[in-house]
XYZ file of C-alpha atoms in Angstrom:
675
model
C 107.106 71.960 92.409
C 106.836 71.641 89.061
C 109.938 73.566 86.979
C 108.406 76.401 85.082
C 108.320 80.390 85.163
C 105.208 81.959 84.598
C 104.623 85.214 83.796
C 102.728 85.167 87.414
C 100.863 84.338 90.264
C 97.261 84.526 88.994
C 95.336 86.549 91.167
C 91.937 86.919 90.954
C 90.829 90.307 88.950
C 88.023 93.049 86.697
C 88.639 95.939 83.755
C 89.365 99.127 83.819
C 90.443 99.558 80.782
C 89.587 102.520 78.388
C 87.296 101.073 76.531
C 84.506 103.321 76.870
C 85.515 106.291 75.316
C 86.205 106.266 71.617
C 89.692 108.143 71.346
C 91.386 106.226 73.520
C 89.950 103.330 72.070
C 91.347 104.552 68.735
C 95.139 104.716 69.905
C 94.840 101.721 72.511
C 96.948 103.324 75.205
C 94.700 105.300 78.384
C 96.398 108.799 78.539
C 93.772 109.738 80.728
C 95.483 107.670 83.201
C 98.713 109.088 83.732
C 100.182 111.357 86.394
C 101.931 114.080 84.419
C 103.048 115.949 86.952
C 105.096 113.047 87.510
C 109.061 112.867 86.329
C 108.983 109.918 84.553
C 112.425 110.229 85.416
C 111.041 110.039 88.505
C 109.091 107.006 88.827
C 108.091 106.044 84.882
C 105.534 103.803 86.492
C 103.644 106.307 88.884
C 103.492 109.054 85.428
C 102.309 106.092 83.114
C 100.265 105.286 85.560
C 99.162 107.677 88.716
C 96.113 109.424 87.409
C 94.594 105.701 87.114
C 95.801 104.788 90.684
C 94.840 107.791 92.444
C 91.836 106.955 92.102
C 91.572 103.104 91.472
C 89.331 101.269 94.613
C 89.849 98.101 95.434
C 86.324 95.888 94.986
C 85.972 94.060 97.714
C 86.166 90.391 96.481
C 89.821 91.235 94.935
C 92.892 91.439 96.807
C 94.152 93.324 94.233
C 92.894 96.124 91.068
C 93.806 96.355 88.180
C 95.090 95.022 83.775
C 95.754 91.623 84.967
C 92.366 91.582 87.125
C 90.517 93.537 84.761
C 91.165 90.820 82.075
C 90.700 88.141 83.884
C 87.937 89.048 85.282
C 86.129 89.602 81.228
C 87.309 85.717 80.357
C 85.376 84.737 83.413
C 82.529 86.862 82.169
C 82.805 84.540 78.699
C 83.633 81.771 80.093
C 80.176 82.435 82.450
C 78.322 82.910 79.198
C 79.046 79.791 77.517
C 78.675 77.367 81.094
C 74.970 79.214 81.445
C 73.710 79.027 77.770
C 75.131 74.466 78.848
C 73.901 74.836 81.949
C 70.654 75.639 81.374
C 70.071 72.825 78.637
C 68.874 69.560 80.384
C 68.980 66.849 76.018
C 72.415 67.843 75.812
C 73.703 63.820 75.170
C 75.381 61.896 78.507
C 78.440 61.585 78.048
C 79.294 64.655 75.705
C 81.938 67.780 76.338
C 78.198 69.706 76.680
C 77.143 67.814 79.113
C 80.139 67.547 81.027
C 80.684 71.384 81.470
C 77.421 71.815 81.640
C 75.734 69.329 84.727
C 79.323 70.395 86.173
C 78.885 73.964 86.799
C 75.163 73.264 87.829
C 76.479 70.334 89.988
C 77.967 73.430 92.099
C 75.628 76.636 91.792
C 72.916 74.653 93.301
C 73.937 75.094 96.771
C 70.192 74.295 97.770
C 71.976 71.059 97.364
C 75.120 71.489 99.192
C 73.591 73.222 101.896
C 71.133 70.157 102.706
C 74.388 67.465 102.464
C 75.880 69.565 104.589
C 78.886 67.503 105.474
C 77.763 63.975 104.560
C 80.255 63.872 101.700
C 83.252 63.677 104.032
C 81.758 61.714 106.980
C 83.415 58.104 105.144
C 86.944 59.259 104.873
C 87.038 60.583 108.861
C 85.611 57.758 109.863
C 88.058 56.164 107.941
C 90.722 58.358 109.130
C 89.212 58.154 112.770
C 89.778 53.993 112.686
C 93.424 54.389 112.047
C 95.504 52.904 114.664
C 99.332 53.630 113.421
C 101.364 55.265 111.128
C 101.576 52.160 108.541
C 97.233 52.424 108.864
C 97.543 56.094 108.217
C 100.001 55.422 105.311
C 97.987 52.354 104.391
C 95.093 54.735 103.775
C 97.056 57.919 102.074
C 98.258 55.496 99.817
C 94.421 53.827 98.436
C 92.730 57.458 99.143
C 95.554 59.096 96.380
C 94.248 57.546 93.345
C 91.400 60.259 94.162
C 92.460 63.580 94.910
C 91.036 62.423 98.707
C 94.690 63.057 100.690
C 97.695 64.443 99.182
C 99.215 66.356 101.783
C 102.514 64.412 103.051
C 103.181 62.829 99.798
C 103.528 65.876 97.463
C 103.410 64.292 93.838
C 103.804 64.693 89.785
C 105.162 63.546 87.160
C 107.504 65.276 84.718
C 110.113 65.287 82.483
C 113.319 63.628 83.999
C 115.365 66.669 84.420
C 118.862 64.723 82.672
C 116.651 63.099 80.143
C 114.360 65.156 79.893
C 112.882 62.950 76.622
C 111.154 60.304 79.228
C 108.679 61.360 82.128
C 109.725 60.418 85.557
C 108.154 60.606 88.995
C 109.214 63.510 91.237
C 108.682 63.812 95.255
C 108.526 67.418 96.329
C 108.414 68.642 99.969
C 104.574 69.228 100.942
C 102.853 68.972 104.332
C 102.578 72.530 106.040
C 99.280 74.983 105.906
C 101.163 78.548 106.164
C 102.791 79.866 102.795
C 106.035 78.521 103.921
C 109.092 78.037 106.060
C 109.894 81.020 107.955
C 105.890 81.253 109.059
C 106.040 79.319 111.977
C 109.275 80.716 114.130
C 109.376 84.252 112.686
C 108.683 86.553 115.895
C 107.150 89.145 114.531
C 102.719 89.915 115.461
C 101.418 89.426 112.111
C 103.080 86.529 111.310
C 102.096 85.401 114.916
C 99.112 86.465 114.926
C 98.555 84.032 111.461
C 99.982 81.231 113.652
C 97.545 82.061 115.983
C 94.565 81.834 113.899
C 95.728 79.229 111.884
C 95.200 76.649 114.949
C 91.133 78.741 115.452
C 90.751 77.984 112.033
C 91.388 74.157 112.508
C 89.040 74.345 115.965
C 86.084 75.695 113.222
C 86.718 73.218 111.113
C 86.423 70.571 114.018
C 83.569 71.644 114.979
C 82.125 71.661 111.933
C 82.610 68.442 111.628
C 81.357 67.532 115.227
C 83.317 67.745 117.015
C 83.102 68.702 120.947
C 84.788 72.694 121.638
C 87.691 71.154 123.525
C 88.596 68.154 121.774
C 88.914 70.662 118.912
C 90.363 72.714 120.751
C 93.129 70.142 121.065
C 93.507 68.504 118.003
C 94.024 72.143 116.861
C 96.696 73.282 118.561
C 98.363 69.681 117.492
C 98.015 70.570 114.270
C 99.898 73.511 113.890
C 102.612 71.715 116.668
C 103.436 68.698 113.663
C 103.426 71.279 111.400
C 106.095 73.210 112.889
C 108.533 70.248 112.947
C 107.445 69.201 109.348
C 109.162 72.077 108.727
C 112.131 72.846 109.387
C 112.262 70.087 107.461
C 111.257 72.232 104.101
C 113.842 73.945 101.930
C 113.047 78.435 101.674
C 112.059 79.319 98.505
C 114.848 80.475 97.554
C 116.265 76.789 98.467
C 113.711 75.585 96.094
C 115.156 77.854 92.906
C 118.300 75.942 92.293
C 117.756 73.319 89.835
C 121.056 71.602 90.826
C 119.927 70.786 94.431
C 116.651 70.007 93.581
C 117.473 67.342 91.510
C 118.316 63.638 93.572
C 117.629 61.203 91.152
C 117.320 57.363 93.457
C 116.115 54.157 93.264
C 113.051 53.093 95.162
C 115.341 50.510 97.342
C 117.436 53.924 97.979
C 115.010 55.874 98.693
C 113.746 53.472 101.370
C 116.762 53.368 102.701
C 116.603 57.402 103.323
C 112.573 56.996 104.632
C 111.748 53.629 105.917
C 109.271 53.924 107.662
C 106.377 55.280 104.732
C 106.713 52.318 103.335
C 108.010 52.844 99.809
C 106.791 49.445 97.695
C 103.564 48.900 99.741
C 102.956 52.679 99.203
C 103.577 52.865 95.548
C 101.556 49.602 94.380
C 99.096 50.550 96.113
C 99.380 53.902 93.531
C 99.106 51.894 91.453
C 102.769 52.478 91.084
C 105.451 50.492 88.924
C 109.153 52.753 89.050
C 112.582 52.391 89.132
C 113.687 55.788 90.245
C 111.382 58.635 91.198
C 112.966 61.761 91.382
C 112.903 63.324 95.508
C 113.454 67.036 94.986
C 113.490 67.336 98.137
C 114.837 64.255 100.209
C 114.794 65.947 103.859
C 111.135 66.147 103.900
C 110.581 62.171 103.473
C 113.599 61.779 105.629
C 112.181 64.037 108.540
C 108.594 62.481 107.408
C 109.457 58.816 108.311
C 110.988 59.891 111.400
C 107.950 61.333 112.582
C 105.730 59.012 111.373
C 106.780 56.543 113.372
C 107.801 59.485 116.900
C 104.822 61.640 117.291
C 101.383 60.311 118.234
C 99.474 58.254 116.019
C 96.559 60.607 117.369
C 98.599 63.875 116.904
C 98.687 62.271 112.998
C 94.588 62.008 112.878
C 94.178 64.947 113.559
C 96.800 66.209 110.895
C 95.321 64.477 108.378
C 91.407 65.530 109.288
C 92.559 68.971 109.422
C 94.312 68.459 106.052
C 91.123 66.588 104.630
C 88.839 68.973 105.578
C 91.163 71.724 104.024
C 91.139 70.249 100.709
C 87.391 69.415 100.256
C 85.716 71.900 101.953
C 85.299 74.077 98.839
C 82.300 71.763 98.170
C 80.614 71.647 100.916
C 77.935 74.027 102.346
C 78.220 77.809 103.069
C 79.665 77.076 106.442
C 82.613 75.103 105.530
C 83.025 77.193 102.353
C 83.221 81.246 104.738
C 85.727 79.091 107.052
C 88.047 78.670 104.162
C 87.627 82.088 102.809
C 87.826 83.518 106.652
C 90.734 82.113 106.819
C 92.348 82.979 103.401
C 91.324 86.346 103.359
C 94.774 86.936 106.450
C 97.290 85.820 103.426
C 95.073 88.263 100.748
C 93.217 90.719 102.226
C 90.002 90.802 100.273
C 87.162 91.808 102.395
C 84.089 89.320 100.937
C 83.864 85.909 98.910
C 83.777 86.790 95.182
C 79.854 85.406 94.039
C 79.480 81.968 93.398
C 79.740 81.653 89.904
C 83.345 82.746 90.334
C 84.092 80.761 91.643
C 82.417 77.459 89.703
C 83.760 78.637 86.527
C 87.435 78.724 87.672
C 86.613 75.182 88.930
C 85.111 74.406 85.846
C 87.900 75.843 83.766
C 90.701 73.934 86.352
C 88.974 71.103 86.497
C 87.671 69.576 82.714
C 90.607 71.638 81.304
C 90.312 71.420 77.279
C 86.010 70.477 77.454
C 85.477 74.413 78.151
C 88.431 75.544 76.519
C 87.506 74.517 73.048
C 84.437 76.432 73.481
C 86.466 79.264 74.716
C 88.708 78.855 71.472
C 86.215 79.465 69.389
C 84.053 81.945 70.575
C 86.592 85.004 71.580
C 90.368 84.112 69.333
C 90.560 84.387 65.787
C 93.354 82.612 63.759
C 93.995 85.872 62.744
C 95.136 86.423 66.696
C 96.951 83.347 66.813
C 99.000 84.430 63.014
C 99.538 87.617 64.615
C 100.884 86.852 67.750
C 103.511 83.502 65.886
C 104.943 86.905 63.752
C 105.802 88.820 67.021
C 107.107 86.190 68.765
C 109.402 84.911 65.783
C 110.642 88.895 65.688
C 111.278 88.700 69.354
C 113.853 85.221 68.484
C 114.838 87.229 65.630
C 116.058 90.578 68.264
C 117.594 88.481 70.619
C 119.557 85.902 68.855
C 121.319 89.878 67.212
C 122.074 90.177 71.136
C 123.115 86.814 71.672
C 125.563 87.562 68.797
C 126.916 90.965 69.702
C 127.805 90.451 73.406
C 131.345 91.280 74.405
C 130.880 89.207 77.559
C 130.456 85.858 75.983
C 132.441 83.893 74.300
C 132.266 82.658 70.334
C 131.678 78.763 71.714
C 128.672 79.691 74.314
C 127.625 82.264 72.038
C 126.579 79.164 69.678
C 125.526 76.561 72.163
C 122.746 80.233 73.324
C 121.636 80.318 69.719
C 121.033 76.481 69.554
C 118.608 77.095 72.120
C 117.170 79.862 71.192
C 116.731 78.458 67.262
C 115.006 74.747 69.652
C 111.862 77.192 71.826
C 108.717 75.501 71.179
C 106.520 77.919 70.213
C 102.866 77.635 71.964
C 100.204 79.342 70.685
C 96.563 80.619 71.496
C 95.753 76.804 72.224
C 96.883 72.359 71.867
C 97.351 71.491 68.852
C 94.702 68.677 69.760
C 92.408 68.524 73.183
C 92.589 66.363 76.634
C 89.141 65.016 76.539
C 87.440 63.254 80.171
C 85.779 60.247 78.266
C 86.031 58.477 81.457
C 84.545 60.436 83.408
C 80.939 60.468 84.690
C 79.631 64.249 85.782
C 75.832 64.622 87.484
C 74.011 67.795 88.079
C 73.497 67.342 91.587
C 76.366 65.657 92.910
C 79.450 68.844 92.492
C 81.740 66.252 95.200
C 81.331 63.467 93.386
C 82.704 65.366 90.000
C 85.221 66.445 91.917
C 86.223 62.996 93.415
C 85.830 62.251 89.471
C 87.991 65.096 87.964
C 90.724 63.628 90.647
C 90.466 60.585 90.433
C 91.230 60.805 86.067
C 94.206 63.139 86.324
C 96.198 61.364 88.297
C 95.350 57.628 86.484
C 96.421 59.973 83.242
C 99.357 60.730 84.963
C 100.244 57.910 86.702
C 100.309 56.299 83.413
C 103.600 58.768 81.852
C 106.252 57.027 84.300
C 109.243 56.077 81.887
C 106.969 56.789 78.826
C 108.096 59.687 76.370
C 107.453 62.881 76.965
C 104.980 64.118 74.945
C 106.744 67.653 73.931
C 102.694 68.829 72.433
C 100.894 68.744 76.444
C 99.794 72.123 78.079
C 100.155 73.251 81.997
C 97.736 75.762 81.239
C 94.125 76.165 80.054
C 93.621 78.332 75.920
C 91.347 81.253 78.639
C 93.835 81.489 81.707
C 95.382 85.187 82.031
C 99.209 84.278 82.517
C 101.826 83.076 79.961
C 104.937 80.895 80.761
C 108.473 78.860 79.965
C 108.812 75.506 80.697
C 112.979 74.705 80.572
C 112.543 70.906 80.443
C 110.942 71.072 77.428
C 112.470 74.239 76.256
C 108.791 76.062 75.495
C 107.686 79.574 75.763
C 103.463 79.099 76.032
C 100.971 81.869 75.254
C 97.320 80.858 76.790
C 94.626 82.380 74.255
C 93.529 84.087 77.675
C 96.531 86.361 78.254
C 96.121 87.610 74.299
C 93.640 90.715 74.923
C 93.499 94.290 75.944
C 95.551 95.893 77.784
C 98.191 93.015 76.404
C 97.086 92.783 72.212
C 95.385 93.324 70.879
C 94.878 93.039 65.970
C 94.347 96.764 65.427
C 96.321 98.242 67.847
C 99.482 99.794 66.256
C 103.417 98.231 66.741
C 104.446 100.279 69.637
C 101.761 99.142 71.786
C 101.695 94.837 70.958
C 105.762 95.398 71.154
C 105.806 96.885 74.238
C 102.855 94.980 75.235
C 102.690 91.690 74.563
C 106.075 92.456 72.749
C 107.912 92.624 76.391
C 106.105 89.171 77.792
C 106.993 86.986 74.953
C 110.359 88.640 75.589
C 109.847 87.517 79.014
C 109.222 83.913 79.003
C 111.984 83.236 76.152
C 114.758 85.622 78.486
C 113.413 82.848 81.046
C 115.481 79.966 78.886
C 118.284 82.106 79.686
C 118.016 82.956 83.656
C 120.310 82.056 86.588
C 118.119 78.695 86.073
C 116.859 77.529 83.039
C 119.871 78.494 81.445
C 120.734 75.466 83.260
C 119.563 73.980 80.599
C 120.573 72.546 76.887
C 118.063 72.863 73.866
C 116.464 69.754 74.362
C 115.601 70.697 78.199
C 118.404 68.675 80.022
C 119.921 69.988 83.489
C 123.228 70.125 81.394
C 126.064 72.806 82.153
C 126.365 74.114 78.168
C 128.968 76.865 79.003
C 132.187 77.461 79.227
C 133.661 78.433 82.817
C 134.157 81.819 82.144
C 131.415 82.875 81.029
C 129.171 81.140 83.567
C 131.118 83.169 85.936
C 130.715 86.382 84.469
C 127.436 85.705 83.540
C 127.069 84.653 87.934
C 128.434 87.925 88.509
C 126.233 89.888 86.358
C 123.874 88.510 88.254
C 124.786 89.238 91.665
C 124.204 92.559 90.434
C 120.282 92.071 90.136
C 120.523 90.635 93.414
C 121.947 93.731 95.024
C 119.435 96.360 93.224
C 116.636 94.549 93.712
C 117.512 93.972 97.503
C 117.625 97.698 97.948
C 114.078 98.408 96.992
C 111.494 99.126 100.034
C 107.915 97.698 99.083
C 105.967 97.259 102.499
C 107.389 99.805 105.388
C 109.687 98.279 106.111
C 109.856 94.935 103.769
C 112.621 94.391 101.182
C 112.445 92.948 98.144
C 114.325 89.376 98.100
C 116.634 89.639 94.996
C 117.419 86.209 95.784
C 113.932 85.265 94.907
C 112.813 87.585 92.371
C 116.325 86.774 90.567
C 114.688 85.014 87.631
C 111.659 87.046 86.601
C 113.153 90.202 87.106
C 116.241 89.058 85.006
C 112.939 88.111 82.339
C 112.007 91.828 83.117
C 115.742 93.374 81.892
C 115.586 90.635 79.585
C 112.362 91.114 77.921
C 111.978 94.873 77.661
C 115.688 94.963 75.984
C 114.357 91.850 73.487
C 110.688 93.737 72.435
C 112.838 96.845 72.275
C 115.272 95.780 69.400
C 111.579 94.117 67.662
C 110.422 96.695 67.680
C 112.618 99.009 65.993
C 112.929 95.614 62.618
C 108.817 97.318 62.278
C 108.042 100.214 60.138
C 106.770 102.008 62.869
C 110.438 101.393 64.977
C 111.555 103.234 62.440
C 109.268 106.158 62.715
C 109.036 109.867 64.195
C 105.520 110.508 63.744
C 103.121 110.957 67.038
C 100.644 109.203 67.611
C 97.886 111.446 70.209
C 101.543 113.699 70.240
C 103.401 110.208 71.960
C 106.585 109.467 69.614
C 106.086 105.776 68.852
C 109.385 105.218 71.265
C 107.151 106.936 74.097
C 103.790 104.579 73.102
C 106.226 101.515 73.402
C 107.775 103.003 76.755
C 103.938 103.504 77.585
C 102.097 100.785 76.405
C 105.032 98.375 78.729
C 103.805 100.418 81.282
C 100.709 100.071 81.686
C 100.365 96.380 81.456
C 101.796 96.675 85.069
C 99.332 99.103 86.117
C 97.635 97.635 89.373
C 97.187 98.626 92.830
C 97.000 96.037 95.917
C 96.037 95.009 99.117
C 99.005 94.919 101.831
C 97.928 91.584 103.160
C 98.579 90.923 99.602
C 101.978 92.645 98.746
C 103.212 90.740 102.177
C 102.135 87.421 101.848
C 103.970 87.952 98.076
C 107.136 89.211 98.968
C 107.540 86.063 101.167
C 106.466 83.140 98.614
C 106.706 84.895 95.460
C 109.071 84.654 92.250
C 107.802 88.689 90.777
C 108.837 91.439 92.236
C 105.874 94.079 92.970
C 104.207 96.006 89.661
C 105.845 99.272 90.472
C 109.334 97.442 90.682
C 108.623 95.777 87.535
C 108.209 98.629 85.582
C 111.123 100.999 87.277
C 113.900 98.772 87.520
C 114.319 97.630 84.091
C 113.625 100.887 82.443
C 116.532 102.334 85.345
C 119.033 99.866 83.748
C 117.885 100.629 80.035
C 120.238 102.960 78.149
C 116.712 103.719 74.738
C 114.726 104.829 77.976
C 117.584 107.065 79.335
C 116.879 108.685 75.702
C 113.830 109.240 75.494
C 112.751 110.394 77.975
C 116.278 112.983 78.562
C 116.785 111.599 81.787
C 119.650 113.686 83.951
C 121.786 112.648 86.817
C 119.856 114.037 88.621
C 116.790 111.822 88.200
C 115.730 109.927 90.492
C 115.414 106.178 88.040
C 119.152 107.477 86.921
C 122.110 105.065 87.625
C 125.570 105.203 86.956
C 126.660 103.519 83.191
C 129.425 101.273 85.149
C 126.187 99.910 87.694
C 123.265 99.690 85.193
C 122.035 96.073 84.487
C 123.412 93.915 81.394
C 123.089 90.752 80.711
C 120.895 90.185 77.410
């Protein structure tokens, strides 16, 4: 579980915009998508987007539709152009970035070869799993295979900054071992969740049959998968519990870890992984304690079935159509997607996720002008100034804590567009006719690079996202905000857009990420990214009391049928939304347009700011996707990312003349004001 706070979970996305309307294009806001029959004070999300929502149709290969989706799909198209131009050539110098990127893409697009190979690529590992006779042999196989990403479903780990010594990297172990989204899916008795568990068993059985088992054996083994995962789930922390940085920091020596989970054989396991470490951080010790006990108490056949399923699941996307179809069919019960995306979309995603900077460099050169980076630098600086002024004016925080907050704000590292230095994949050989081998080679490279960082100084110039990514994040252990080039396009940002639109859209995103440094999680880290309590007790108590008000407020929102938002799970993102809007507004008010009353398209600058903000979150989602998100996603659904912050924001009341009869109206004392 990497400790960063992103703007959204990655979505699979196409463009709905006003690009084809010359008048709207000039002004960067889609007035035709509004529903002015709705009072802005009753539901601003629908007022700004209701016309578009009435006519929106979710493409069959998408889980939802709207601004994020359209921009993401536009980026896919741009990357496709690069990859198809590159892959069609076969004379690139061997080992060059062009050869690797082009041949990787080509290896996945050649479905004839994939069909011919069938499941041959996974047969060697399946044979190795079958040959295991006890849990010690199983752990040996895991360790020996993990360097190539072969099996990583029971030992979940990554390398990152030590949260109490952020200048140094440490090995971090996290809970894993489940197929369903989170632990409660294994125990809830409602019809939908029960059906999902049944489909997991059918899914596992289908994988087993496709890989050579007869139907009876496949059915029995599939039942074992659900049974062992149900027991494993009992040891897991809930999504809400995983948000507590203190609870999830458990640094210990390897010998201490041996005492907690002796049957894993940590010394030999780490040695086989090529890891030398005096200490590790075990984020969720209960999981590893339970795993150790279960390894010895459960029949080895159960574990072999579990590993066989995990391995096939991990590799199914790189095999023939039958495996890919089964993978999609199971995943669609959580997303609601009706048909698989075209093959090129999957391969563009895999190339971006796999070869990262090799593709990102070309994307940035072609689609991200230097002027855009410069404009974003200015916006971020202005947002920091606005936040600094807000901190100085807080009436609930002492001068001592204010000073430390200002120090942290000023120390934030700003990363915009693309990294200062690009990563290379010089040790990875890529072939045009071996997608499976290419995936293994990249996984081996990534694993080796991560392990090499253990105990070494943290490189604060590194990025966790690729340049074309449509997202943004804050990382508390680095104290950094990161905005990839992929998100710095319409509807979030446009070089020619007026300040009202840009500050309402990307300005709010910037403010959102800055606020993550001061939300309920981020506030527990200091200016250098160390987990440290830098608050006075009184100020900390006041913050906690205010945060409880946010939790209660969002708990009251009903999203789908009787499903409520989980205010505790979404607290950090809700605080960032509320704070981000306020900071963006203050920064906008520092601009010439922000201090003007001149109208554009009969809209005042203030109105355009709020409409630009709401347009960013224009989205419709499939019910399956919403239901999954409510239980696992720390972000609130889009309608509430608009209406809830506005209902707490005084300038919105003034701009749209809300009255106590307006549905978004809150009494002054009930409006959340933290940052």
